[in-house]
Amino acid sequence: MPENTAQSQDLVLDGFVIPAGVGQQPPGLLFDLTAVGNWLEPFRRKSPHTHRAYQRIAAYWLYFLEQTHGYHADLLLRAGPIDAHDFLRALTHEPQDAERSRNSALLASGSGQFELARLAPAPFWQDHGPRALPNHFGVASNPFARAKSPRSVAQAIASLSSLYKFNNTKRSAQDQALLDFNPFSDLGRFIVKQDAKTDRVFEPNAYLRMLSATDRLLAQAETQTQQQRAIRLRWITVALFNLWMRISELSSLRMSDIRQRGGVWFASVHGKGRKVRAIEITPAVMKELMAYREALGLPALPQRQETDIPAVVSLRRSASHYPSMTPRALFGEVKDLGTAAADWLLESHPNPADLEVQSLAERLRQVSPHWFRHSGASEAINGHFPIADAAERLGHKDPAITVRMYYHGDAKRRVGALQALEQARQED
């Protein structure tokens, strides 16, 4: 545990904020942070992405417990199965069970009879405002403002269960296990089971629509900054779809990571667990990169010494300084592009009420950066790109994961076959 050398300042430990002066209190005050910190430590260097994700969900859980029980040093010890179930309801926006609300309002009278008291106020987590309530764990935005997807809920419950399991184990013969129970142990049967196959994909037509949107943005640009943004958006779109990278990988990619070997260009990508993999770059994608680099005033081809130049540069750059875009900024750019592409599709199409047009517009509005990775890889795999090569390119340790998540049958071909059967029945 780090020492609190400045008593006038807050102590920040693994992203959790403890009020100033806590170092003067008994060590037990740091029980929750000790448990969470010990659990997170193995992920700090092994997988920073996982570390951040686990850190965030642990903060949400402690925030939930603080609002439920008040601030205590041992909130993890105070949590019970009911808290875990309510946390699940908070994540999914499932309404609180009416019968349970009535039962919780029944109070025992002096005569031993039960009488209905005034109904308790709605739980704090049913307030879906954007700001979090005051708390000691650095949570600024309301984690329950929007319902989480079933996949995100399952990941959150699994990670918190692993927090308790980790701290259930003694680290040595002399130590005591910090936690001797797991309030999430029976939540699995309440979580909707998800098919491993991802549905976060779009057809190549959507990709082409987004490229057209970047061209339209460039044509309408009135300032140099708008021009640079449109050209950068096109490069982001091309890179995410064709290189199958995660948004965090693209954010951290440097120009010096793009090199040529044996006549083929590669991008050396630092993925999960700090594993490095080489992603082949086709001539068409290199042409897009060259156009982007020329817009930045750089030589057409990447140089080995460009270690300080990111593959995607922030617009807030100077002549000699090239700041990178954060994953959050990249996410916002992609969402804006998807919305613009959807709007222009409906404006320009002769029949905007057509079902396929409406479906495509809705898909474009839903697009997020990770959809590009899934869509580009799925298109290649369903086009008979070797599974083993796809797994290596995606950074999957087991090719079976690639098959389960990325192989999608040709839905249009199946519908066509079913329609042919229907027509044959009518003819008979």
Short mmCIF file of C-alpha atoms in Angstrom, two decimals:
data_model
loop_
_atom_site.label_atom_id
_atom_site.label_comp_id
_atom_site.label_asym_id
_atom_site.label_seq_id
_atom_site.Cartn_x
_atom_site.Cartn_y
_atom_site.Cartn_z
CA MET A 1 0.00 0.00 0.00
CA PRO A 2 1.41 3.42 -0.91
CA GLU A 3 1.98 5.88 1.88
CA ASN A 4 -0.20 8.97 2.07
CA THR A 5 2.57 11.53 2.23
CA ALA A 6 0.30 14.54 1.56
CA GLN A 7 -2.48 14.48 4.13
CA SER A 8 -4.16 17.50 2.54
CA GLN A 9 -4.74 15.66 -0.73
CA ASP A 10 -6.98 12.74 -1.61
CA LEU A 11 -5.35 9.36 -1.86
CA VAL A 12 -5.88 7.73 -5.25
CA LEU A 13 -5.38 3.98 -5.28
CA ASP A 14 -6.18 1.94 -8.40
CA GLY A 15 -8.67 4.57 -9.48
CA PHE A 16 -10.57 4.66 -6.17
CA VAL A 17 -10.52 7.91 -4.23
CA ILE A 18 -10.27 7.94 -0.43
CA PRO A 19 -10.71 11.24 1.45
CA ALA A 20 -7.66 13.08 2.75
CA GLY A 21 -6.55 11.99 6.19
CA VAL A 22 -7.35 8.35 5.73
CA GLY A 23 -3.73 7.48 6.42
CA GLN A 24 -4.28 8.53 10.03
CA GLN A 25 -7.05 5.94 10.45
CA PRO A 26 -6.66 2.25 11.34
CA PRO A 27 -5.54 -0.01 8.46
CA GLY A 28 -9.00 -1.61 8.39
CA LEU A 29 -10.33 1.50 6.62
CA LEU A 30 -8.58 0.31 3.50
CA PHE A 31 -10.11 -3.19 3.56
CA ASP A 32 -12.14 -2.80 0.36
CA LEU A 33 -9.28 -1.20 -1.53
CA THR A 34 -6.90 -3.92 -0.36
CA ALA A 35 -9.23 -6.63 -1.63
CA VAL A 36 -9.81 -4.91 -4.96
CA GLY A 37 -6.17 -3.91 -5.38
CA ASN A 38 -4.91 -7.44 -4.74
CA TRP A 39 -7.39 -8.80 -7.28
CA LEU A 40 -6.46 -6.22 -9.94
CA GLU A 41 -2.69 -6.38 -9.54
CA PRO A 42 -2.08 -9.44 -11.81
CA PHE A 43 -3.85 -7.65 -14.67
CA ARG A 44 -1.91 -4.40 -14.41
CA ARG A 45 0.94 -5.51 -16.65
CA LYS A 46 -0.55 -8.63 -18.17
CA SER A 47 -3.57 -6.89 -19.72
CA PRO A 48 -4.08 -3.15 -19.13
CA HIS A 49 -7.39 -3.27 -21.03
CA THR A 50 -8.79 -5.96 -18.73
CA HIS A 51 -7.36 -4.09 -15.74
CA ARG A 52 -9.29 -0.95 -16.66
CA ALA A 53 -12.51 -2.87 -17.33
CA TYR A 54 -12.34 -4.76 -14.00
CA GLN A 55 -11.38 -1.58 -12.16
CA ARG A 56 -14.43 0.19 -13.53
CA ILE A 57 -16.93 -2.55 -12.61
CA ALA A 58 -15.43 -2.86 -9.12
CA ALA A 59 -15.91 0.88 -8.65
CA TYR A 60 -19.54 0.53 -9.76
CA TRP A 61 -20.12 -2.28 -7.26
CA LEU A 62 -18.57 -0.31 -4.39
CA TYR A 63 -20.57 2.77 -5.44
CA PHE A 64 -23.74 0.64 -5.35
CA LEU A 65 -22.90 -0.71 -1.90
CA GLU A 66 -22.08 2.74 -0.52
CA GLN A 67 -25.44 4.11 -1.68
CA THR A 68 -27.19 1.08 -0.20
CA HIS A 69 -25.41 0.72 3.16
CA GLY A 70 -23.67 4.06 3.61
CA TYR A 71 -19.90 4.47 3.52
CA HIS A 72 -18.00 1.83 5.46
CA ALA A 73 -14.51 0.43 5.22
CA ASP A 74 -15.73 -3.13 4.69
CA LEU A 75 -18.53 -2.79 2.15
CA LEU A 76 -17.45 -5.99 0.42
CA LEU A 77 -18.03 -7.86 3.68
CA ARG A 78 -21.46 -6.28 4.17
CA ALA A 79 -22.73 -7.24 0.72
CA GLY A 80 -25.22 -10.09 0.52
CA PRO A 81 -27.18 -11.99 -2.14
CA ILE A 82 -29.98 -9.40 -2.10
CA ASP A 83 -27.45 -6.69 -2.92
CA ALA A 84 -26.12 -8.79 -5.79
CA HIS A 85 -29.63 -9.32 -7.19
CA ASP A 86 -30.43 -5.60 -6.87
CA PHE A 87 -27.16 -4.75 -8.61
CA LEU A 88 -28.23 -7.05 -11.45
CA ARG A 89 -31.58 -5.22 -11.63
CA ALA A 90 -29.79 -1.88 -11.64
CA LEU A 91 -27.62 -2.92 -14.59
CA THR A 92 -30.53 -4.29 -16.62
CA HIS A 93 -33.16 -1.68 -15.58
CA GLU A 94 -35.39 -4.53 -14.49
CA PRO A 95 -38.23 -3.08 -12.38
CA GLN A 96 -38.18 -3.98 -8.70
CA ASP A 97 -40.52 -6.83 -7.92
CA ALA A 98 -43.80 -5.36 -6.64
CA GLU A 99 -44.44 -8.20 -4.19
CA ARG A 100 -40.99 -7.76 -2.72
CA SER A 101 -41.59 -4.03 -2.32
CA ARG A 102 -44.82 -4.69 -0.42
CA ASN A 103 -43.19 -7.31 1.79
CA SER A 104 -40.32 -4.99 2.62
CA ALA A 105 -42.86 -2.37 3.75
CA LEU A 106 -44.55 -4.65 6.28
CA LEU A 107 -43.53 -3.77 9.84
CA ALA A 108 -44.23 -5.76 13.00
CA SER A 109 -46.51 -3.91 15.39
CA GLY A 110 -46.38 -4.15 19.17
CA SER A 111 -49.31 -6.59 19.19
CA GLY A 112 -47.52 -8.99 16.92
CA GLN A 113 -49.76 -8.09 13.95
CA PHE A 114 -48.30 -6.85 10.65
CA GLU A 115 -49.42 -3.52 9.30
CA LEU A 116 -48.66 -1.92 5.95
CA ALA A 117 -46.34 1.01 6.44
CA ARG A 118 -45.77 3.82 3.96
CA LEU A 119 -44.15 2.33 0.87
CA ALA A 120 -40.41 2.80 0.83
CA PRO A 121 -39.02 5.27 -1.72
CA ALA A 122 -37.78 3.90 -5.02
CA PRO A 123 -34.22 2.53 -4.89
CA PHE A 124 -31.54 5.06 -5.78
CA TRP A 125 -30.54 3.05 -8.85
CA GLN A 126 -33.92 3.67 -10.48
CA ASP A 127 -32.87 7.30 -10.93
CA HIS A 128 -31.38 7.30 -14.42
CA GLY A 129 -29.95 10.81 -14.34
CA PRO A 130 -26.50 11.35 -15.87
CA ARG A 131 -24.61 12.26 -12.70
CA ALA A 132 -23.56 9.88 -9.95
CA LEU A 133 -24.47 10.53 -6.33
CA PRO A 134 -21.67 11.70 -3.99
CA ASN A 135 -19.33 8.79 -3.29
CA HIS A 136 -15.83 7.86 -2.16
CA PHE A 137 -14.83 5.79 -5.20
CA GLY A 138 -14.28 8.34 -7.93
CA VAL A 139 -17.49 7.50 -9.84
CA ALA A 140 -18.61 10.69 -11.61
CA SER A 141 -21.20 9.47 -14.14
CA ASN A 142 -24.23 7.43 -13.09
CA PRO A 143 -23.32 3.82 -13.94
CA PHE A 144 -27.01 2.90 -14.07
CA ALA A 145 -28.15 5.72 -16.36
CA ARG A 146 -28.52 3.32 -19.28
CA ALA A 147 -29.39 -0.36 -19.31
CA LYS A 148 -26.41 -2.59 -20.05
CA SER A 149 -26.52 -5.22 -22.78
CA PRO A 150 -26.89 -8.88 -21.71
CA ARG A 151 -23.29 -9.49 -22.73
CA SER A 152 -22.02 -6.59 -20.60
CA VAL A 153 -24.12 -7.72 -17.64
CA ALA A 154 -22.77 -11.26 -17.86
CA GLN A 155 -19.19 -9.94 -18.00
CA ALA A 156 -19.80 -7.65 -15.02
CA ILE A 157 -21.25 -10.42 -12.85
CA ALA A 158 -18.47 -12.84 -13.84
CA SER A 159 -15.76 -10.29 -13.01
CA LEU A 160 -17.24 -9.47 -9.60
CA SER A 161 -17.63 -13.15 -8.85
CA SER A 162 -13.93 -13.56 -9.64
CA LEU A 163 -13.17 -10.68 -7.22
CA TYR A 164 -14.77 -12.65 -4.38
CA LYS A 165 -13.28 -15.97 -5.46
CA PHE A 166 -9.80 -14.44 -5.58
CA ASN A 167 -10.13 -13.06 -2.06
CA ASN A 168 -11.63 -16.33 -0.77
CA THR A 169 -8.23 -17.94 -1.23
CA LYS A 170 -5.49 -17.82 1.39
CA ARG A 171 -2.21 -16.50 -0.05
CA SER A 172 -0.07 -18.24 2.58
CA ALA A 173 -0.44 -20.49 5.60
CA GLN A 174 -0.20 -17.47 7.90
CA ASP A 175 -2.75 -15.29 6.08
CA GLN A 176 -6.50 -15.29 6.41
CA ALA A 177 -8.77 -15.16 3.37
CA LEU A 178 -10.16 -11.63 3.14
CA LEU A 179 -13.62 -12.77 2.06
CA ASP A 180 -15.23 -16.09 2.94
CA PHE A 181 -18.33 -15.95 0.74
CA ASN A 182 -19.48 -14.90 -2.74
CA PRO A 183 -22.82 -13.03 -3.10
CA PHE A 184 -22.69 -13.56 -6.87
CA SER A 185 -22.36 -17.34 -6.70
CA ASP A 186 -25.99 -18.07 -7.63
CA LEU A 187 -26.62 -15.26 -10.11
CA GLY A 188 -25.67 -17.31 -13.17
CA ARG A 189 -29.14 -18.81 -13.51
CA PHE A 190 -30.70 -15.33 -13.60
CA ILE A 191 -28.57 -14.09 -16.50
CA VAL A 192 -29.78 -14.48 -20.06
CA LYS A 193 -27.46 -16.89 -21.83
CA GLN A 194 -25.95 -15.37 -24.95
CA ASP A 195 -24.93 -17.08 -28.14
CA ALA A 196 -21.17 -16.76 -28.46
CA LYS A 197 -21.60 -15.60 -32.05
CA THR A 198 -21.50 -11.83 -32.24
CA ASP A 199 -24.35 -9.91 -33.85
CA ARG A 200 -22.37 -6.67 -33.95
CA VAL A 201 -21.77 -6.86 -37.69
CA PHE A 202 -22.79 -4.87 -40.72
CA GLU A 203 -22.79 -5.75 -44.41
CA PRO A 204 -20.17 -4.35 -46.82
CA ASN A 205 -22.85 -1.94 -48.08
CA ALA A 206 -22.78 -0.18 -44.70
CA TYR A 207 -19.00 0.12 -44.91
CA LEU A 208 -19.28 1.68 -48.37
CA ARG A 209 -21.94 4.08 -47.09
CA MET A 210 -19.60 5.27 -44.35
CA LEU A 211 -16.78 5.79 -46.85
CA SER A 212 -19.18 7.82 -49.00
CA ALA A 213 -20.06 9.86 -45.91
CA THR A 214 -16.40 10.78 -45.41
CA ASP A 215 -16.19 11.86 -49.06
CA ARG A 216 -19.27 14.04 -48.58
CA LEU A 217 -17.81 15.56 -45.43
CA LEU A 218 -14.65 16.40 -47.37
CA ALA A 219 -16.63 17.97 -50.22
CA GLN A 220 -18.59 20.12 -47.75
CA ALA A 221 -15.56 21.12 -45.65
CA GLU A 222 -15.05 24.87 -45.42
CA THR A 223 -11.97 24.97 -43.21
CA GLN A 224 -8.66 23.16 -43.15
CA THR A 225 -9.60 21.51 -39.84
CA GLN A 226 -12.81 20.13 -41.37
CA GLN A 227 -10.83 18.80 -44.33
CA GLN A 228 -8.31 17.10 -42.07
CA ARG A 229 -11.10 15.57 -39.99
CA ALA A 230 -12.83 14.13 -43.08
CA ILE A 231 -9.59 12.62 -44.39
CA ARG A 232 -8.81 11.20 -40.94
CA LEU A 233 -12.32 9.73 -40.65
CA ARG A 234 -11.81 7.91 -43.93
CA TRP A 235 -8.51 6.45 -42.70
CA ILE A 236 -10.08 5.40 -39.37
CA THR A 237 -12.92 3.67 -41.24
CA VAL A 238 -10.54 1.85 -43.59
CA ALA A 239 -8.13 0.83 -40.83
CA LEU A 240 -10.77 -0.53 -38.44
CA PHE A 241 -12.61 -2.51 -41.10
CA ASN A 242 -9.62 -3.94 -42.97
CA LEU A 243 -7.07 -4.44 -40.19
CA TRP A 244 -9.51 -5.97 -37.66
CA MET A 245 -8.02 -4.01 -34.78
CA ARG A 246 -9.59 -3.13 -31.47
CA ILE A 247 -10.10 0.57 -30.85
CA SER A 248 -7.45 0.55 -28.11
CA GLU A 249 -4.98 -1.07 -30.52
CA LEU A 250 -5.55 1.56 -33.20
CA SER A 251 -5.23 4.33 -30.60
CA SER A 252 -1.82 3.04 -29.48
CA LEU A 253 -0.50 2.17 -32.95
CA ARG A 254 2.49 4.28 -34.07
CA MET A 255 3.59 5.04 -37.62
CA SER A 256 6.87 3.26 -36.87
CA ASP A 257 4.88 0.07 -36.17
CA ILE A 258 4.00 -0.10 -39.88
CA ARG A 259 6.88 -1.68 -41.77
CA GLN A 260 7.62 -3.60 -44.93
CA ARG A 261 9.07 -7.11 -44.92
CA GLY A 262 9.59 -9.25 -47.99
CA GLY A 263 7.58 -6.91 -50.15
CA VAL A 264 4.57 -7.01 -47.80
CA TRP A 265 3.52 -4.25 -45.40
CA PHE A 266 2.66 -5.20 -41.83
CA ALA A 267 1.36 -3.43 -38.74
CA SER A 268 2.84 -4.64 -35.45
CA VAL A 269 -0.11 -4.43 -33.06
CA HIS A 270 0.09 -4.62 -29.27
CA GLY A 271 -3.04 -6.51 -28.24
CA LYS A 272 -4.52 -7.94 -25.06
CA GLY A 273 -2.01 -9.25 -22.58
CA ARG A 274 0.64 -7.10 -24.31
CA LYS A 275 0.92 -9.73 -27.02
CA VAL A 276 2.29 -8.47 -30.33
CA ARG A 277 0.89 -9.74 -33.60
CA ALA A 278 1.62 -8.80 -37.19
CA ILE A 279 -1.31 -7.75 -39.40
CA GLU A 280 -0.83 -7.76 -43.15
CA ILE A 281 -1.75 -4.56 -45.00
CA THR A 282 -3.02 -4.75 -48.57
CA PRO A 283 -1.90 -2.24 -51.23
CA ALA A 284 -5.39 -0.67 -51.22
CA VAL A 285 -5.18 0.02 -47.48
CA MET A 286 -1.63 1.33 -47.83
CA LYS A 287 -2.90 3.74 -50.49
CA GLU A 288 -5.42 5.11 -47.97
CA LEU A 289 -2.69 5.48 -45.34
CA MET A 290 -0.47 7.31 -47.82
CA ALA A 291 -3.28 9.77 -48.59
CA TYR A 292 -3.77 10.38 -44.87
CA ARG A 293 -0.04 10.87 -44.28
CA GLU A 294 0.22 13.35 -47.15
CA ALA A 295 -2.66 15.33 -45.62
CA LEU A 296 -0.57 15.50 -42.42
CA GLY A 297 2.42 16.79 -44.37
CA LEU A 298 4.38 13.56 -43.86
CA PRO A 299 6.25 11.46 -46.44
CA ALA A 300 3.92 9.04 -48.21
CA LEU A 301 5.41 5.91 -46.60
CA PRO A 302 5.90 5.32 -42.84
CA GLN A 303 9.43 5.73 -41.48
CA ARG A 304 11.14 3.66 -38.77
CA GLN A 305 12.06 6.76 -36.79
CA GLU A 306 8.43 7.92 -36.48
CA THR A 307 8.05 6.46 -33.01
CA ASP A 308 6.43 9.64 -31.73
CA ILE A 309 3.80 9.88 -34.47
CA PRO A 310 0.58 7.92 -33.89
CA ALA A 311 -1.25 6.17 -36.72
CA VAL A 312 -4.26 8.38 -35.95
CA VAL A 313 -3.35 11.94 -35.00
CA SER A 314 -5.44 14.33 -32.93
CA LEU A 315 -6.50 17.53 -34.67
CA ARG A 316 -4.93 19.45 -31.77
CA ARG A 317 -1.42 19.05 -33.12
CA SER A 318 1.41 21.44 -33.76
CA ALA A 319 4.14 21.46 -36.37
CA SER A 320 6.36 19.19 -34.26
CA HIS A 321 3.93 17.54 -31.84
CA TYR A 322 1.57 14.74 -32.90
CA PRO A 323 -0.78 13.76 -30.04
CA SER A 324 -2.70 10.53 -30.46
CA MET A 325 -6.46 10.12 -30.29
CA THR A 326 -7.80 8.41 -27.20
CA PRO A 327 -10.12 5.40 -27.55
CA ARG A 328 -12.97 7.57 -26.25
CA ALA A 329 -12.33 10.18 -28.95
CA LEU A 330 -12.16 7.49 -31.64
CA PHE A 331 -15.44 6.05 -30.38
CA GLY A 332 -17.13 9.44 -30.66
CA GLU A 333 -15.85 10.01 -34.19
CA VAL A 334 -17.15 6.65 -35.39
CA LYS A 335 -20.56 7.22 -33.79
CA ASP A 336 -20.81 10.66 -35.44
CA LEU A 337 -19.86 9.16 -38.81
CA GLY A 338 -22.48 6.41 -38.51
CA THR A 339 -25.18 8.96 -37.70
CA ALA A 340 -24.16 11.20 -40.61
CA ALA A 341 -24.14 8.23 -43.00
CA ALA A 342 -27.64 7.20 -41.86
CA ASP A 343 -29.01 10.72 -42.28
CA TRP A 344 -27.56 11.10 -45.76
CA LEU A 345 -28.84 7.68 -46.78
CA LEU A 346 -32.41 8.67 -45.90
CA GLU A 347 -32.03 12.09 -47.54
CA SER A 348 -30.63 10.79 -50.81
CA HIS A 349 -32.56 7.55 -51.32
CA PRO A 350 -35.57 7.78 -53.66
CA ASN A 351 -37.59 5.54 -51.37
CA PRO A 352 -36.49 6.24 -47.76
CA ALA A 353 -39.50 4.35 -46.36
CA ASP A 354 -38.26 1.09 -47.88
CA LEU A 355 -37.73 -1.59 -45.22
CA GLU A 356 -34.14 -2.37 -46.28
CA VAL A 357 -33.25 1.32 -46.35
CA GLN A 358 -34.71 1.87 -42.87
CA SER A 359 -32.90 -1.21 -41.56
CA LEU A 360 -29.58 -0.05 -43.00
CA ALA A 361 -30.03 3.45 -41.55
CA GLU A 362 -30.77 1.99 -38.11
CA ARG A 363 -27.72 -0.25 -38.37
CA LEU A 364 -25.53 2.71 -39.26
CA ARG A 365 -26.73 4.59 -36.18
CA GLN A 366 -25.88 1.61 -33.97
CA VAL A 367 -22.35 1.18 -35.33
CA SER A 368 -19.47 1.38 -32.88
CA PRO A 369 -15.73 0.87 -33.54
CA HIS A 370 -15.76 -2.80 -32.52
CA TRP A 371 -18.34 -3.55 -35.21
CA PHE A 372 -15.67 -2.86 -37.85
CA ARG A 373 -13.43 -5.60 -36.44
CA HIS A 374 -16.30 -8.09 -36.34
CA SER A 375 -17.64 -7.10 -39.76
CA GLY A 376 -14.32 -7.12 -41.60
CA ALA A 377 -13.30 -10.44 -40.09
CA SER A 378 -16.72 -12.03 -40.65
CA GLU A 379 -16.75 -10.98 -44.29
CA ALA A 380 -13.33 -12.54 -44.85
CA ILE A 381 -14.08 -15.75 -42.94
CA ASN A 382 -17.39 -16.26 -44.71
CA GLY A 383 -15.50 -15.62 -47.95
CA HIS A 384 -13.31 -18.68 -47.16
CA PHE A 385 -10.36 -16.83 -45.61
CA PRO A 386 -8.44 -19.57 -43.72
CA ILE A 387 -9.69 -19.84 -40.13
CA ALA A 388 -6.22 -20.38 -38.66
CA ASP A 389 -4.93 -17.24 -40.40
CA ALA A 390 -7.98 -15.27 -39.26
CA ALA A 391 -7.46 -16.35 -35.64
CA GLU A 392 -3.83 -15.25 -35.77
CA ARG A 393 -4.78 -11.92 -37.34
CA LEU A 394 -7.49 -11.30 -34.73
CA GLY A 395 -5.21 -12.28 -31.85
CA HIS A 396 -7.29 -15.31 -30.81
CA LYS A 397 -5.37 -18.03 -29.02
CA ASP A 398 -7.89 -20.70 -30.03
CA PRO A 399 -9.25 -20.78 -33.63
CA ALA A 400 -12.45 -22.34 -32.21
CA ILE A 401 -13.24 -18.92 -30.70
CA THR A 402 -12.95 -17.40 -34.17
CA VAL A 403 -15.35 -19.96 -35.64
CA ARG A 404 -17.92 -19.55 -32.86
CA MET A 405 -17.93 -15.77 -32.95
CA TYR A 406 -17.22 -14.81 -36.55
CA TYR A 407 -18.66 -17.44 -38.86
CA HIS A 408 -22.07 -16.27 -40.07
CA GLY A 409 -24.05 -18.25 -42.60
CA ASP A 410 -25.28 -16.41 -45.68
CA ALA A 411 -28.68 -15.23 -44.43
CA LYS A 412 -29.77 -13.89 -47.81
CA ARG A 413 -28.93 -17.20 -49.48
CA ARG A 414 -30.98 -19.02 -46.85
CA VAL A 415 -33.94 -16.66 -47.24
CA GLY A 416 -33.74 -17.06 -51.02
CA ALA A 417 -33.87 -20.84 -50.67
CA LEU A 418 -36.88 -20.63 -48.33
CA GLN A 419 -38.66 -18.27 -50.73
CA ALA A 420 -38.04 -20.71 -53.56
CA LEU A 421 -39.66 -23.46 -51.47
CA GLU A 422 -42.66 -21.23 -50.75
CA GLN A 423 -43.06 -20.44 -54.42
CA ALA A 424 -42.82 -24.12 -55.32
CA ARG A 425 -45.60 -24.93 -52.84
CA GLN A 426 -47.84 -22.27 -54.35
CA GLU A 427 -47.24 -23.61 -57.86
CA ASP A 428 -48.18 -27.11 -56.73
#
